[in-house]
mmCIF file of C-alpha atoms in Angstrom:
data_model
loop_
_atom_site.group_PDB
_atom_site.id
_atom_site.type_symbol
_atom_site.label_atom_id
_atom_site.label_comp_id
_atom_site.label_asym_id
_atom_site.label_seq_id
_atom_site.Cartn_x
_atom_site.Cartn_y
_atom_site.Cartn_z
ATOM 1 C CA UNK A 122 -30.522 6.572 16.350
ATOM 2 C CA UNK A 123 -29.105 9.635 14.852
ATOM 3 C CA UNK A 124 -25.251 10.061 14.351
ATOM 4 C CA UNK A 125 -25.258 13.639 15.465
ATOM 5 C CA UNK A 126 -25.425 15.456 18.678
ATOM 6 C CA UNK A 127 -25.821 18.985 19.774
ATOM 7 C CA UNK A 128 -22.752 20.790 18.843
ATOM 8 C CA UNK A 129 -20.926 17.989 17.658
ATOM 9 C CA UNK A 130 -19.383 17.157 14.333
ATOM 10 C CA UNK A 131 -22.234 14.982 12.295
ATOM 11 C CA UNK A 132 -20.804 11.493 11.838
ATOM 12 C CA UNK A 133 -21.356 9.155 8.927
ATOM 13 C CA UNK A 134 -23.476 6.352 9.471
ATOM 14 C CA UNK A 135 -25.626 7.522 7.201
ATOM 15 C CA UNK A 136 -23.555 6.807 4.256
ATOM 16 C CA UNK A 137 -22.626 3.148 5.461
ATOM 17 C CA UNK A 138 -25.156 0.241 4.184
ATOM 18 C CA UNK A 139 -23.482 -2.779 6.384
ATOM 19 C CA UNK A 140 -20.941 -3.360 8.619
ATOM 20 C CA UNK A 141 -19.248 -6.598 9.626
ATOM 21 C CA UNK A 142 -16.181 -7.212 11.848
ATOM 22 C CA UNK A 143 -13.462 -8.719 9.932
ATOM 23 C CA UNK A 144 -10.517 -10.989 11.125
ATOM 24 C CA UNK A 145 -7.570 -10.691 8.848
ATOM 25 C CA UNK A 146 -5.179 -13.854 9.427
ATOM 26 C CA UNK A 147 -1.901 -14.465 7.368
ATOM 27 C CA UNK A 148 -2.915 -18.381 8.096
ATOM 28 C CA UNK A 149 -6.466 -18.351 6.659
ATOM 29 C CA UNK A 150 -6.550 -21.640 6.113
ATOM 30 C CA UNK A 151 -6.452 -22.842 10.103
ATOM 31 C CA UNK A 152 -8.075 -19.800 11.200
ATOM 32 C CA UNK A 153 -11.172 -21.018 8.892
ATOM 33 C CA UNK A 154 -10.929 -24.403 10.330
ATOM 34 C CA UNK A 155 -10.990 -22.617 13.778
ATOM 35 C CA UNK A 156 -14.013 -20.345 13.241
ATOM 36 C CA UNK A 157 -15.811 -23.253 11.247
ATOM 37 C CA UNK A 158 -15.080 -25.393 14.795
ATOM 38 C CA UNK A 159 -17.140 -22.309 16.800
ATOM 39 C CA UNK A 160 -19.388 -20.865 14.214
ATOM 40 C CA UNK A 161 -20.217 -23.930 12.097
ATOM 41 C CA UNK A 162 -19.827 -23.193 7.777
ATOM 42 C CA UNK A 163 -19.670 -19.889 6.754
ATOM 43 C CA UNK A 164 -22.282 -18.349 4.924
ATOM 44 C CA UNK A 165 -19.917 -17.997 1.907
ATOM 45 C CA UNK A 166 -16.026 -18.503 1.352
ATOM 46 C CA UNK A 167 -14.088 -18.759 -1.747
ATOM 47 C CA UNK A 168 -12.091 -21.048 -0.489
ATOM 48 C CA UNK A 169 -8.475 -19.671 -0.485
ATOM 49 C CA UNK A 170 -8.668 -16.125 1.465
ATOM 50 C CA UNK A 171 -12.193 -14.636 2.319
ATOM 51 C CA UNK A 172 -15.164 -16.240 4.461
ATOM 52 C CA UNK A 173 -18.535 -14.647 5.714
ATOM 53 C CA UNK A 174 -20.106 -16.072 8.505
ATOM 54 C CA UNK A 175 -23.118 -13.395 8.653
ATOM 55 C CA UNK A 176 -22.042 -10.615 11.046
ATOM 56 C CA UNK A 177 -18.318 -12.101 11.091
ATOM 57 C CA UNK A 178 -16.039 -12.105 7.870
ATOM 58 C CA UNK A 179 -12.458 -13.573 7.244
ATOM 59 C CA UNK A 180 -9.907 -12.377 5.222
ATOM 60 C CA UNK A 181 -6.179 -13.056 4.290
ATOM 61 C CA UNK A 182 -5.222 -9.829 3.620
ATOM 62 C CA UNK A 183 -2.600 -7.996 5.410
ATOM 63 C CA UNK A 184 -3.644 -5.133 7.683
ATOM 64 C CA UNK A 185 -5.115 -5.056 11.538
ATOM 65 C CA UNK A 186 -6.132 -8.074 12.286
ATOM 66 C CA UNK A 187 -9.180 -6.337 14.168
ATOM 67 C CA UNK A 188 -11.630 -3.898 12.253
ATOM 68 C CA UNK A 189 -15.080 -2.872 10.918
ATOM 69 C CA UNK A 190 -15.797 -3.692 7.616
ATOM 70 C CA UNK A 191 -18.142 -0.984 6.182
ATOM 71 C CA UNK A 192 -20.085 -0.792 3.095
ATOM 72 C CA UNK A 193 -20.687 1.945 1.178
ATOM 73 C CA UNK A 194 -22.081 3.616 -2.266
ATOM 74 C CA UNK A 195 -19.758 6.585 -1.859
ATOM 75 C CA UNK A 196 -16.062 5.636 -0.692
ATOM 76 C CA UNK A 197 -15.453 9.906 -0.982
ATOM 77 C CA UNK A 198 -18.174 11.125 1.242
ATOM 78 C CA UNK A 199 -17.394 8.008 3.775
ATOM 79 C CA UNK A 200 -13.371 9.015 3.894
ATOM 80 C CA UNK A 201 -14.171 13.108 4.008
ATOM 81 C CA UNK A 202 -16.728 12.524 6.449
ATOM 82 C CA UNK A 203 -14.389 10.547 8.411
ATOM 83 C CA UNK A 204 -11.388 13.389 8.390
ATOM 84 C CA UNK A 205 -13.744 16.164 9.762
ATOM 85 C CA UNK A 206 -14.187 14.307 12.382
ATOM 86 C CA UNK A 207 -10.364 13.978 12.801
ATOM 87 C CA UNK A 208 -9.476 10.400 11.724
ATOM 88 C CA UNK A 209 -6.714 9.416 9.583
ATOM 89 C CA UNK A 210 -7.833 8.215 5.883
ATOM 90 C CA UNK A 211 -5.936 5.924 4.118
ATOM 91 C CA UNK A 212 -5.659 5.997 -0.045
ATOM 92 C CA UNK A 213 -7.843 3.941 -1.778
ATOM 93 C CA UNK A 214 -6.579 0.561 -2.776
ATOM 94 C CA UNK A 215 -8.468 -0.960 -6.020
ATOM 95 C CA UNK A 216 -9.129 -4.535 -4.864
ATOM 96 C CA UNK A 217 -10.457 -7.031 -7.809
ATOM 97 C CA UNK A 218 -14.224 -6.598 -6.785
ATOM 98 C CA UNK A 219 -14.206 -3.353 -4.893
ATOM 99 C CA UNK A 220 -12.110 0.381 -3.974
ATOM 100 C CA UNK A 221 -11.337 0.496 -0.086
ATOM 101 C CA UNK A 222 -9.358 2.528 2.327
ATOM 102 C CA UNK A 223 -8.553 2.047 5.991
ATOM 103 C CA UNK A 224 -10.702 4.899 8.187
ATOM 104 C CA UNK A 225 -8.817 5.069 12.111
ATOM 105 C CA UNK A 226 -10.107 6.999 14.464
ATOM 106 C CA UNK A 227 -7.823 9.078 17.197
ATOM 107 C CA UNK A 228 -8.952 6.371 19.271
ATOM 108 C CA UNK A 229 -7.765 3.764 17.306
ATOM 109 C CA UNK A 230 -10.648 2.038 15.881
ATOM 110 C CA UNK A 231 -10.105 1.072 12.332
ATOM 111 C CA UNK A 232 -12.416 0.846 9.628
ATOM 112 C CA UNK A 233 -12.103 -0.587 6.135
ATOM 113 C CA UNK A 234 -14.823 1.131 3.969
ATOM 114 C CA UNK A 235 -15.141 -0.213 0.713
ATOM 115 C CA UNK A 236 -17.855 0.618 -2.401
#
């Protein structure tokens, strides 16, 4: 499926390589015992603030506790492709393992791309 339509602005799934929706939860710790309850062990966690459980991922970082996690090679093209289409880009935040920034669209979907 193409990310452009006739006349509109071209969007940019083309730069994403994986998405995930991630639950951020200032109480990892029980929300991990929670999903673990529905979902069964995760795929991967570190044990203190981030879980994968294949298409679901948990983190304890602060933000919306609702968004698309998006992965990327180019965190530039991803955030400029994002504003022409009118969305507010957040700055870059240099994590320990990656660079990120929080994408939301006028309709308030929010999207943390990270390379």
């Amino acid at each position: 499926m193409s990310d452009t339509s006739p006349g509109s602005t071209p969007g940019f799934s083309h730069l994403i390589e994986k998405t995930v929706v991630m639950h951020a939860s200032a109480d990892w710790a029980a929300t991990i015992q929670d999903l673990t309850a529905v979902m069964a062990e995760p795929a991967f966690s570190d044990g203190t603030g981030w879980a994968t459980f294949g298409s679901l991922a948990l983190s304890d970082e602060s933000g919306p506790a609702w968004s698309i996690l998006a992965k990327t090679t180019d965190l530039a093209a991803v955030a400029e492709a994002a504003r022409s289409r009118g969305w507010t880009v957040g700055e870059p935040h240099i994590g320990p393992h990656e660079t990120r920034c929080v994408l939301q669209s006028p309709a308030g979907l929010r999207v943390v791309a990270y390379a």
